[in-house]
PDB file of C-alpha atoms in Angstrom:
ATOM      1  CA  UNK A   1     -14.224 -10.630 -13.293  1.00  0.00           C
ATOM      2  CA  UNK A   2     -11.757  -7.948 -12.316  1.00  0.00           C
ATOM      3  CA  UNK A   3     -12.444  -6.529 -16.180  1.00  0.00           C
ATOM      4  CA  UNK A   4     -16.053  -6.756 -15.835  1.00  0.00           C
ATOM      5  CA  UNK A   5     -15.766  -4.696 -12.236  1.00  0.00           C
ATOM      6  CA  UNK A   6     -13.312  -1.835 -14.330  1.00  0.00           C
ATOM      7  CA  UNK A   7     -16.022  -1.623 -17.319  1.00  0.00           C
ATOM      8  CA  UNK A   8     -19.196  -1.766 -15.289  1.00  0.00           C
ATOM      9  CA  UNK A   9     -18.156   0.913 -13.271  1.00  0.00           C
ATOM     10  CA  UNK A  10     -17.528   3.075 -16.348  1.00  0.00           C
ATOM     11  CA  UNK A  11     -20.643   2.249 -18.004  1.00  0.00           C
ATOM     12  CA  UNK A  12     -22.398   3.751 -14.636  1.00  0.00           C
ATOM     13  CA  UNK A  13     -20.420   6.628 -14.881  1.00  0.00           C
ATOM     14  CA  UNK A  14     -21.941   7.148 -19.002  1.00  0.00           C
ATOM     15  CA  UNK A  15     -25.303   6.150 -17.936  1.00  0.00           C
ATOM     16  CA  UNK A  16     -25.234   8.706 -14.508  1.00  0.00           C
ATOM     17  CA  UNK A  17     -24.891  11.577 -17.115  1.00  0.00           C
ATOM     18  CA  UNK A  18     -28.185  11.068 -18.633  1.00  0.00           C
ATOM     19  CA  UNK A  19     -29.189  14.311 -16.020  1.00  0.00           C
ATOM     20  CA  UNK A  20     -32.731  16.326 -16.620  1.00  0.00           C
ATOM     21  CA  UNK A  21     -32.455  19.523 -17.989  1.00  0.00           C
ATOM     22  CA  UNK A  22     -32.597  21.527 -14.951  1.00  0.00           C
ATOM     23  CA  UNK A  23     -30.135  20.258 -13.576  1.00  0.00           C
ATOM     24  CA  UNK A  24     -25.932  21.109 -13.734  1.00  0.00           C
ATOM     25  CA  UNK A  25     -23.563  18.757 -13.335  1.00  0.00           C
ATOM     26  CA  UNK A  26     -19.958  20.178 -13.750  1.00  0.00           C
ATOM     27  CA  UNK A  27     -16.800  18.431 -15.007  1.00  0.00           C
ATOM     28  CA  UNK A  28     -14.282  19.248 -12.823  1.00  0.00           C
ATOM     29  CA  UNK A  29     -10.445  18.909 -14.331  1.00  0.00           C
ATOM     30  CA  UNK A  30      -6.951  18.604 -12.715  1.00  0.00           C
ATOM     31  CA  UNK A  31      -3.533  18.019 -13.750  1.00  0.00           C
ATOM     32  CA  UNK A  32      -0.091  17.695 -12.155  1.00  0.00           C
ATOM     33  CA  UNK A  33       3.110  16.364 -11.706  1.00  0.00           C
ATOM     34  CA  UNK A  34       4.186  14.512  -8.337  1.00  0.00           C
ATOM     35  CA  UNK A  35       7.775  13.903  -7.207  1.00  0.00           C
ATOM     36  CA  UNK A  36       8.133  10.519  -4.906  1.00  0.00           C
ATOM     37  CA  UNK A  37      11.848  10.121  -2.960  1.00  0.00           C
ATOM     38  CA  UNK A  38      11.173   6.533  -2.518  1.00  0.00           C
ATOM     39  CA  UNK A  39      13.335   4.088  -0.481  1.00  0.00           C
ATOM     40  CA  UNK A  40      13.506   0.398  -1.279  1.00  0.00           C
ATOM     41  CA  UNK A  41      13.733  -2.375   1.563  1.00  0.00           C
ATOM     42  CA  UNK A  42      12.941  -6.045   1.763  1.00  0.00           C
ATOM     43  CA  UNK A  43      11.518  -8.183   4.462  1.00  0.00           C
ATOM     44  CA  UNK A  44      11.123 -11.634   4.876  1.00  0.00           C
ATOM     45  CA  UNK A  45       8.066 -13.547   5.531  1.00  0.00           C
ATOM     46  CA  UNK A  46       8.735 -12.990   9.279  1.00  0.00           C
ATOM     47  CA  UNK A  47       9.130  -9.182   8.652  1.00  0.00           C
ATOM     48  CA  UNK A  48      12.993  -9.262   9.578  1.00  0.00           C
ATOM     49  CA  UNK A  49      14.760  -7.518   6.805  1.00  0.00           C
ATOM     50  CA  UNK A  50      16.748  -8.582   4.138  1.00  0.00           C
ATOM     51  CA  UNK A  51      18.115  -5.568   2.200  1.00  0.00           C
ATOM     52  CA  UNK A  52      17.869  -1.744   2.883  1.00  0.00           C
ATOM     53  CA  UNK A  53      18.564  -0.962  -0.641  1.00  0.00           C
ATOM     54  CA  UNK A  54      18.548   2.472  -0.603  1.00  0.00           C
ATOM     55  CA  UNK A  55      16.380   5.629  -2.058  1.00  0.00           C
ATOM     56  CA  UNK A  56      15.611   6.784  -5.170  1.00  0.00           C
ATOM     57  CA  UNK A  57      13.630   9.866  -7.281  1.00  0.00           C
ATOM     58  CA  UNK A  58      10.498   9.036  -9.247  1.00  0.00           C
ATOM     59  CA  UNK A  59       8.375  11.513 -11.417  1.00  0.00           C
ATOM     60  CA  UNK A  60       5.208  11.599 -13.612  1.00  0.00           C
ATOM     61  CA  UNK A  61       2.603  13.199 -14.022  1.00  0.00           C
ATOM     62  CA  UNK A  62      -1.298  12.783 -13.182  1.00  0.00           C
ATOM     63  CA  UNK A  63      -5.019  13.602 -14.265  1.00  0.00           C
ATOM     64  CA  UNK A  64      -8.000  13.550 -12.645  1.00  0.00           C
ATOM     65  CA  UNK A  65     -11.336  14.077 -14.039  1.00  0.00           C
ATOM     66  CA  UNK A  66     -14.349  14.735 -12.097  1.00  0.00           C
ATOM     67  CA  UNK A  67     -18.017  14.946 -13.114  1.00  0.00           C
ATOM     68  CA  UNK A  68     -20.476  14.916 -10.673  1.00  0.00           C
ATOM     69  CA  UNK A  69     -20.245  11.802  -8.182  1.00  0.00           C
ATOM     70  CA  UNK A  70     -18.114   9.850 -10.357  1.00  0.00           C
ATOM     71  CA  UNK A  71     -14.224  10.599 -11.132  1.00  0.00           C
ATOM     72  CA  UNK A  72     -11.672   9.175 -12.877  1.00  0.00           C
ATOM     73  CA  UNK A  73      -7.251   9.385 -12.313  1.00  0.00           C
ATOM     74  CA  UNK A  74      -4.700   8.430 -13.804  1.00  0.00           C
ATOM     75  CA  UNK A  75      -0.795   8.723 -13.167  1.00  0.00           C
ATOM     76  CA  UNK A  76       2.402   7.681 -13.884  1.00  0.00           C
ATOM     77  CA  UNK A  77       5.861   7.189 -12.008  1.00  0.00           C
ATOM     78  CA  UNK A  78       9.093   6.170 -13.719  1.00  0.00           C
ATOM     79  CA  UNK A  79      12.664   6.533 -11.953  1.00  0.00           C
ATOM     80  CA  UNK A  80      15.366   4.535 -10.749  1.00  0.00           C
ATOM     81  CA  UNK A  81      15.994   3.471  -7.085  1.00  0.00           C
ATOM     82  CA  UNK A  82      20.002   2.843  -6.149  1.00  0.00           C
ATOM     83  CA  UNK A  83      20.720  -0.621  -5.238  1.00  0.00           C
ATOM     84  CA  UNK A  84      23.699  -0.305  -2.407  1.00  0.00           C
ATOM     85  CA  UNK A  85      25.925  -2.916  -1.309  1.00  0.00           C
ATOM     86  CA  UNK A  86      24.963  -6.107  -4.238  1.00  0.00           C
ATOM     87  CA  UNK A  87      26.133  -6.439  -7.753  1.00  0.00           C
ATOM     88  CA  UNK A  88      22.980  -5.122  -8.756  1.00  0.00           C
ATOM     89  CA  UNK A  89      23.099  -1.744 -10.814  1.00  0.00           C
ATOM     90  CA  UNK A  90      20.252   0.694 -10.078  1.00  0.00           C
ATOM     91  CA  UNK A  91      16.601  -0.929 -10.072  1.00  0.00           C
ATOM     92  CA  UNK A  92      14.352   1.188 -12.677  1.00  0.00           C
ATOM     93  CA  UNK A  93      10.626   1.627 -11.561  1.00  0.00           C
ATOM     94  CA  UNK A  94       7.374   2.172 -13.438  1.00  0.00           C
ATOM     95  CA  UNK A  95       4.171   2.784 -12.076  1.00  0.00           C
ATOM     96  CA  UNK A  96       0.481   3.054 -14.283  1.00  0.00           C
ATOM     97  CA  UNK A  97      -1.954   3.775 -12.388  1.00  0.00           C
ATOM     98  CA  UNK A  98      -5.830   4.025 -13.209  1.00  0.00           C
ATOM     99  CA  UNK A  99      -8.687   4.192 -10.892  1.00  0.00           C
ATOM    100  CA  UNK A 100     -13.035   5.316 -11.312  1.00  0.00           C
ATOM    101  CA  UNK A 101     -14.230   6.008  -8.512  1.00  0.00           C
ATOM    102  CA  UNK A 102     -17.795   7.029  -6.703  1.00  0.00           C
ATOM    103  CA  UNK A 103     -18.350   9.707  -4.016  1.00  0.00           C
ATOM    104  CA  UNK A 104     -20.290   8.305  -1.816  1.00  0.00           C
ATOM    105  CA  UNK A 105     -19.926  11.872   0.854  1.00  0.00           C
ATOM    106  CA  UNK A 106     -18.587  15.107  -0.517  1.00  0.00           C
ATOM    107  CA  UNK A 107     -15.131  14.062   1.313  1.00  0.00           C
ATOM    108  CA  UNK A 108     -15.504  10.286   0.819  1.00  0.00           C
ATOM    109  CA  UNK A 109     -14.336   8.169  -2.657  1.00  0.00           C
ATOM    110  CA  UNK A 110     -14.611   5.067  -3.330  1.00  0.00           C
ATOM    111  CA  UNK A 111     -12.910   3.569  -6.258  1.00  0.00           C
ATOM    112  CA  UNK A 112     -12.029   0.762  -8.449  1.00  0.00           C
ATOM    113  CA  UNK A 113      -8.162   0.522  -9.981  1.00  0.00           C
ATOM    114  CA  UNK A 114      -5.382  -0.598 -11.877  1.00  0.00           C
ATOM    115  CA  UNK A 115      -1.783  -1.190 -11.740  1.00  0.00           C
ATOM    116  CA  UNK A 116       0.749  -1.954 -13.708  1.00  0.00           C
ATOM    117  CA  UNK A 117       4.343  -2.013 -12.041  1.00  0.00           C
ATOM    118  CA  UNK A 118       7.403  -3.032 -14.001  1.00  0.00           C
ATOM    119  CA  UNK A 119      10.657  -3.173 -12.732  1.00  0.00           C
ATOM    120  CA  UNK A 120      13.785  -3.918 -13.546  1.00  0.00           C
ATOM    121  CA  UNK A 121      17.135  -4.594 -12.106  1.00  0.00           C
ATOM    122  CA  UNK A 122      20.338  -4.877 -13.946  1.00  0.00           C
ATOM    123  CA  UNK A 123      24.061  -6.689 -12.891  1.00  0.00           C
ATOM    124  CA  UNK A 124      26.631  -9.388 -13.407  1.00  0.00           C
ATOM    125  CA  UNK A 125      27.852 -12.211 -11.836  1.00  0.00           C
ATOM    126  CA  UNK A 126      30.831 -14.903 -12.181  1.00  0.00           C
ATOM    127  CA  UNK A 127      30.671 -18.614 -13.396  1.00  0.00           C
ATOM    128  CA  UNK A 128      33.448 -20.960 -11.716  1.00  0.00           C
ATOM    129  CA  UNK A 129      33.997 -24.896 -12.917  1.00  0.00           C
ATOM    130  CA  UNK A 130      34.055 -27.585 -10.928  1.00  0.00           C
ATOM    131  CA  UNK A 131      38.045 -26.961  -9.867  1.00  0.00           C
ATOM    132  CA  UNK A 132      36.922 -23.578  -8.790  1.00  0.00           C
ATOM    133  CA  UNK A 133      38.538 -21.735 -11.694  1.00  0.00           C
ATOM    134  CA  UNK A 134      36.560 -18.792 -13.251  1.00  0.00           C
ATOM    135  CA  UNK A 135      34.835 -19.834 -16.784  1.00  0.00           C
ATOM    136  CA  UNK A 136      32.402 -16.633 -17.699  1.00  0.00           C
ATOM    137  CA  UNK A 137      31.436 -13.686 -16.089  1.00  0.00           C
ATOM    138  CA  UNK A 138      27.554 -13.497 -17.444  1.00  0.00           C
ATOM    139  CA  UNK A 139      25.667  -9.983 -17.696  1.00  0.00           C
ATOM    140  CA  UNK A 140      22.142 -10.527 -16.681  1.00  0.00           C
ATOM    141  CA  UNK A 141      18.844  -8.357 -16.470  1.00  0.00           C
ATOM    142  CA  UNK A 142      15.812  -9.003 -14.363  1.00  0.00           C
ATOM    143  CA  UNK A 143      12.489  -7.778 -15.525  1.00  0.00           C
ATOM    144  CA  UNK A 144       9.120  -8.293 -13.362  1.00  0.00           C
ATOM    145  CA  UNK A 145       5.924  -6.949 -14.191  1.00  0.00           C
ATOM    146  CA  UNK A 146       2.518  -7.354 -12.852  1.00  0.00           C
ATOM    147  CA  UNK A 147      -0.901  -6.224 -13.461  1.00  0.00           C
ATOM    148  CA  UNK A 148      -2.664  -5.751 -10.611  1.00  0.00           C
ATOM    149  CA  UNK A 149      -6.351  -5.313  -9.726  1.00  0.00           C
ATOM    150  CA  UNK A 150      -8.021  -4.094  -6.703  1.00  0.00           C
ATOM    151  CA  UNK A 151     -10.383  -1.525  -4.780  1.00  0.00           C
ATOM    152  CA  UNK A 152     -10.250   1.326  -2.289  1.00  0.00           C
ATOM    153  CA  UNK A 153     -11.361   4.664  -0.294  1.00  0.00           C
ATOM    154  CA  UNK A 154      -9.904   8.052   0.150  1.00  0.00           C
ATOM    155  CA  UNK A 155     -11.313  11.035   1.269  1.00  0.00           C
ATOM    156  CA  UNK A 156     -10.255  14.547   2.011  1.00  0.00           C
ATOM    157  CA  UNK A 157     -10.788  16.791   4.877  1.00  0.00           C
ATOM    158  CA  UNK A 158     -11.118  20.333   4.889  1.00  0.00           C
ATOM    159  CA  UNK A 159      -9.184  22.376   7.281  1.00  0.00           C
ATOM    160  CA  UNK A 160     -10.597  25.622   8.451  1.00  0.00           C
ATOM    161  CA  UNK A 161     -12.529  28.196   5.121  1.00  0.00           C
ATOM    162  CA  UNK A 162      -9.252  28.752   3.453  1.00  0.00           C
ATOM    163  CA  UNK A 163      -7.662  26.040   0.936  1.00  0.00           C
ATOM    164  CA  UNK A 164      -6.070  23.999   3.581  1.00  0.00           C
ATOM    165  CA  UNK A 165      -7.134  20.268   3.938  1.00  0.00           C
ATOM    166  CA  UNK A 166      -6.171  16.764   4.932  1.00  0.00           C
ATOM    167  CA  UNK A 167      -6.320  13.858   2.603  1.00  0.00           C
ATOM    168  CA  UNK A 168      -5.640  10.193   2.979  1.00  0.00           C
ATOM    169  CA  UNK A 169      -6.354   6.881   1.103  1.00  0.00           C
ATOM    170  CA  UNK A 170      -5.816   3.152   1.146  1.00  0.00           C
ATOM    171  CA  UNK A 171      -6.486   0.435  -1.058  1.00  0.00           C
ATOM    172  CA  UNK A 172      -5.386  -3.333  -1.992  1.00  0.00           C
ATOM    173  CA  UNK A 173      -4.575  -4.654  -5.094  1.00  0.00           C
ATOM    174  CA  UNK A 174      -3.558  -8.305  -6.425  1.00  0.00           C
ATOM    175  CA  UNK A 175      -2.525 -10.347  -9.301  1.00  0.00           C
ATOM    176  CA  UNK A 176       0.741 -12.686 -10.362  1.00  0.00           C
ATOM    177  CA  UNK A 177       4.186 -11.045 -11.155  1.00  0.00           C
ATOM    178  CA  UNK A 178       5.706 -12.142 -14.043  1.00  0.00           C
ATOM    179  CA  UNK A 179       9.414 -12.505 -13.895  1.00  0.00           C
ATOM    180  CA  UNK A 180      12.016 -12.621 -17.260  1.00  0.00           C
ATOM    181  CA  UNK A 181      15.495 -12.715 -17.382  1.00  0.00           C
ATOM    182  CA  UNK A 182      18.127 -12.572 -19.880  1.00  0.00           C
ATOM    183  CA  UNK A 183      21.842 -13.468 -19.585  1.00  0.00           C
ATOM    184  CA  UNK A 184      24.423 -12.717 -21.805  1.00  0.00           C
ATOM    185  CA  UNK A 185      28.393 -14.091 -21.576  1.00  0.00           C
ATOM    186  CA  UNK A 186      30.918 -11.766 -21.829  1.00  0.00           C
ATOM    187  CA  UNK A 187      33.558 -14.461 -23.154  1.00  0.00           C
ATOM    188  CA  UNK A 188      31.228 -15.922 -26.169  1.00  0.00           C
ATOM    189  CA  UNK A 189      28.144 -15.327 -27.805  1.00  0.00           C
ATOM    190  CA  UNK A 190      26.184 -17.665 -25.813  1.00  0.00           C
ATOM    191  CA  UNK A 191      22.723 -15.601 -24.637  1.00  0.00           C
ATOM    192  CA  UNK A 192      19.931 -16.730 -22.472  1.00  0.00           C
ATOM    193  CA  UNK A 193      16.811 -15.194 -22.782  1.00  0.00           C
ATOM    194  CA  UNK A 194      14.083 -16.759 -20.893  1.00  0.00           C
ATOM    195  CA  UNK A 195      10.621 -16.838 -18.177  1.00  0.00           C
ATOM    196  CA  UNK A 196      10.676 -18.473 -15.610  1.00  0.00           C
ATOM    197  CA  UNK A 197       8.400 -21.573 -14.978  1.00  0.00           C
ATOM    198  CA  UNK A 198       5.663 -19.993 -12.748  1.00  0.00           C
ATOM    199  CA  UNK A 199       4.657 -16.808 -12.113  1.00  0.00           C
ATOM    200  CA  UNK A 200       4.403 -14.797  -8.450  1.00  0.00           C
ATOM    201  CA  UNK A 201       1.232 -14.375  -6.389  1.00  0.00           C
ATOM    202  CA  UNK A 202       1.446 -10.746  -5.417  1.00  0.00           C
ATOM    203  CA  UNK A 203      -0.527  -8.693  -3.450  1.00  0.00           C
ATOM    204  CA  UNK A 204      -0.135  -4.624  -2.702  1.00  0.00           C
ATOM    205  CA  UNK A 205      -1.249  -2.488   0.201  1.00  0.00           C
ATOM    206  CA  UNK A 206      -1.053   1.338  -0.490  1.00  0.00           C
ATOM    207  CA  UNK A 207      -1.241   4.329   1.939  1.00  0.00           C
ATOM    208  CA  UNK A 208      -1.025   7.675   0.928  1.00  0.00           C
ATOM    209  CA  UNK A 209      -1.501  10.404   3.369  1.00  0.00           C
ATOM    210  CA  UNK A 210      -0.592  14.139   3.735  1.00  0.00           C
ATOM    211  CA  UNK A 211      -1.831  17.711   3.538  1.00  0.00           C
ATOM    212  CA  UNK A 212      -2.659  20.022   0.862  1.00  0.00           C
ATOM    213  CA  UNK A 213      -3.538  23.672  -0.255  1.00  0.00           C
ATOM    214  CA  UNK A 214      -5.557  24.730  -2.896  1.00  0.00           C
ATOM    215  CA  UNK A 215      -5.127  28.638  -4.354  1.00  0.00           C
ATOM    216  CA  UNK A 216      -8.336  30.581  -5.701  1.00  0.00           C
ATOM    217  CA  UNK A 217      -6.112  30.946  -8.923  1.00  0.00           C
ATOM    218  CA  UNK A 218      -6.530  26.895  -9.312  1.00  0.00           C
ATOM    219  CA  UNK A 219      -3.024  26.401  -8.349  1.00  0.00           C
ATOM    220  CA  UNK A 220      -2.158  23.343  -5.689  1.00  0.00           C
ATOM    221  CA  UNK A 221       0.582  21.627  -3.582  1.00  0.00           C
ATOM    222  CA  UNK A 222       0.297  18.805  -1.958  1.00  0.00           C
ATOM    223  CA  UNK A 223       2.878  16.994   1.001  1.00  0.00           C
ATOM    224  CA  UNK A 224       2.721  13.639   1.860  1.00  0.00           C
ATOM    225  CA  UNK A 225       3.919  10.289   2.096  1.00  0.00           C
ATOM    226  CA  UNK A 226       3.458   7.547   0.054  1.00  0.00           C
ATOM    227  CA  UNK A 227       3.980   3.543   0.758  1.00  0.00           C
ATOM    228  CA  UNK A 228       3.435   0.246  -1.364  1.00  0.00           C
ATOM    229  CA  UNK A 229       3.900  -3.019   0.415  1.00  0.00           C
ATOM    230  CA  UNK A 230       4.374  -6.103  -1.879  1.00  0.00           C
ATOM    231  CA  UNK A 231       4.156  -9.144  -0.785  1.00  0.00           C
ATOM    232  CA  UNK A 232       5.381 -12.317  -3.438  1.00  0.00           C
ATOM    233  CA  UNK A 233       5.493 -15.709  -2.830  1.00  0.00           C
ATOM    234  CA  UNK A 234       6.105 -18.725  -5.834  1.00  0.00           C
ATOM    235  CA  UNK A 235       8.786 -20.213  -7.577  1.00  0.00           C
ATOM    236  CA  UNK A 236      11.151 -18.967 -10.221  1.00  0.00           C
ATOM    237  CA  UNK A 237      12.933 -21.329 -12.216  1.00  0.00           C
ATOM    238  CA  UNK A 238      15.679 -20.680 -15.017  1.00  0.00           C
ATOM    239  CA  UNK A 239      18.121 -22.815 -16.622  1.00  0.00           C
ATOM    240  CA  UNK A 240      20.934 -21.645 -14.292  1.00  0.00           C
ATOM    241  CA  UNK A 241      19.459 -21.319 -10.839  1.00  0.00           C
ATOM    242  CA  UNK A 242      16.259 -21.445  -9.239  1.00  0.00           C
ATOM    243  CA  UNK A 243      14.862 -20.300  -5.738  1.00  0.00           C
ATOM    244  CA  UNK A 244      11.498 -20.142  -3.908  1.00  0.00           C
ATOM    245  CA  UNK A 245      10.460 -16.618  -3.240  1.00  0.00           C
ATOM    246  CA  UNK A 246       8.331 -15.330  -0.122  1.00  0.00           C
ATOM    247  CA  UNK A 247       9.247 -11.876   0.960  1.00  0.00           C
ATOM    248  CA  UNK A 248       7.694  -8.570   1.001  1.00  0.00           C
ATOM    249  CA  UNK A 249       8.823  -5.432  -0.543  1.00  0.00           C
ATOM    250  CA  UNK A 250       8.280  -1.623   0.534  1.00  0.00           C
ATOM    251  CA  UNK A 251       8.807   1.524  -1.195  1.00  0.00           C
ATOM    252  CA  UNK A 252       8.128   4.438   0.966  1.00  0.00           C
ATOM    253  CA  UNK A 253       8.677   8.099   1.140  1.00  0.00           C
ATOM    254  CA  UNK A 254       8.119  11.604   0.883  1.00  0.00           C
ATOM    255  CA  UNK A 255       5.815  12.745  -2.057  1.00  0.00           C
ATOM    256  CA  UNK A 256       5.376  16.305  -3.448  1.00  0.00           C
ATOM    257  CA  UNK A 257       2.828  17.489  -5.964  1.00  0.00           C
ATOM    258  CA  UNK A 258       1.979  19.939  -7.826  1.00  0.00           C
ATOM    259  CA  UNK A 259      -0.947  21.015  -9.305  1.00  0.00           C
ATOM    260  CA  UNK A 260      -3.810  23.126 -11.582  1.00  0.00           C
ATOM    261  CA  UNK A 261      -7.300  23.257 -11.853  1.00  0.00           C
ATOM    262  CA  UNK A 262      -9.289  24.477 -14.745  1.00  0.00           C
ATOM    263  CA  UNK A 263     -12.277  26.010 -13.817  1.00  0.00           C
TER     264      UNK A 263
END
C-alpha cells in the first residue's frame, strides 16, 4: 500500500500537467549540498539514556524540483559518527531520502516519502572458555538497514520583502530494520556471516527547522537544525548471542546548506 501511495501521487503529478494553453506553469529547479554535525545518543524505553556516543559530520547533496503545485526532493547524507567510550569503531551513516509532495497554500507542503537509512558499526570483542582463559578475539561488523515509509508537512514563512524566511517541517515514517552481522576470528579461519532471526519494528519522527536567505542571483543558505528519533523494538538472534531490543535512537544537530536556483 505504501508503493501504491508513492506511485499514485506521481501519476497526479503527470496527469496535473495536462494545463490549457493559456495557461503557464513553471518548473522551478534547485540544487545543493547540506552539511549535518550530528550527535548520536540512545535512550531507553523509559527515555533515560544509555549512551552519549558522540558527534559526527555528514554531507550530500540535494534536488528539488518544482512544477506548479506539485514538487519533488531528493537527498543524500553519508558520514561517520564517533563512537566514544565502547569497543565500537566509528558508526558510518547513510541517508536516501525521496519525497512528492502537494502545496496545498503557497507556504504549506504536504508530501509523501522515502527512506532508506543504513548504518553500520564496526569492533571486536574477546571469547573466554569455560576456565576463564581467552580462546579468540573475533572482529565483527554490524549492518542495519531499513526502508522506511511515511508522510508529512512543511512550510516556509517569509520574513519581511527581502529573501529572508522561516521554514520548518515534520513528518513520520515506519517500517522493520533489518540487522546483519558478520564475525571473523583472528586466530583461525572460522567466519560467521549471518541475519538475525527477526527483523526490528522501527518508527522515525523528523524535525527540521531553521532560517534561510535567498539572493536575487539564485544563490541560498540555509541554518537549521535537524533531528531523527528512532524508535526499535524486536529480537535479534545470532549464533553467538542474542538480546531483545527496545530503545530509541536520536541524531541531532546543526545543519548548513547551501544552495542555487536556476531560473
Amino acid at each position: 500500500m505504501k508503493n501504491i501511495l508513492v506511485v499514485s501521487l506521481c501519476a497526479a503529478w503527470l496527469v496535473s500537467t495536462a494545463v490549457t494553453a493559456q495557461e503557464t506553469v513553471r518548473t522551478i529547479v534547485t540544487v545543493g549540498g547540506s552539511y549535518w554535525n550530528a550527535s548520536y545518543t540512545a535512550e531507553d524505553e523509559d527515555g533515560d539514556e544509555l549512551y552519549d556516543y558522540g558527534a559526527g559530520n555528514l554531507f550530500g547533496p540535494y534536488l528539488s524540483i518544482n512544477h506548479g503545485k506539485w514538487n519533488f526532493g531528493a537527498s543524500l547524507y553519508f558520514g561517520k559518527i564517533p563512537v566514544e567510550e565502547t569497543n565500537f569503531d566509528d558508526m558510518k551513516r547513510t541517508d536516501l531520502n525521496f519525497t512528492v509532495g502537494y502545496r496545498v497554500h503557497p507556504n504549506i507542503n504536504l508530501f509523501a516519502g522515502l527512506k532508506y537509512l543504513t548504518w553500520t558499526q564496526e569492533g571486536s570483542f574477546d571469547w573466554y572458555n569455560e576456565y576463564g582463559y581467552l580462546v579468540d578475539t573475533y572482529e565483527y561488523e554490524e549492518t542495519f538497514k531499513a526502508p522506511l515509509f511515511g508522510a508529512g508537512i512543511g512550510g516556509t514563512l517569509p520574513l519581511g520583502t527581502s529573501g529572508l524566511y522561516a521554514f520548518g517541517s515534520v513528518s513520520y515514517l515506519m517500517g522493520s530494520t533489518a540487522y546483519h552481522v558478520d564475525i571473523n576470528s583472528t586466530e583461525t579461519d572460522e567466519s560467521l556471516e549471518e541475519d538475525s532471526d527477526g527483523d526490528l519494528e522501527c518508527g522515525l519522527f523528523t524535525l527540521n527547522l531553521g532560517l534561510g536567505y535567498r539572493f536575487a542571483s539564485g544563490m541560498g543558505i540555509n541554518l537549521g537544525y535537524r533531528g531523527d528519533i528512532i524508535e526499535q523494538s524486536g529480537d535479534i538472534e545470532t549464533s553467538l548471542y542474542e538480546w531483545e531490543v527496545d530503545n530509541r535512537l536520536g541524531v541531532k544537530g546543526l545543519v548548513v546548506t547551501l544552495s542555487y536556483t536556476f531560473k
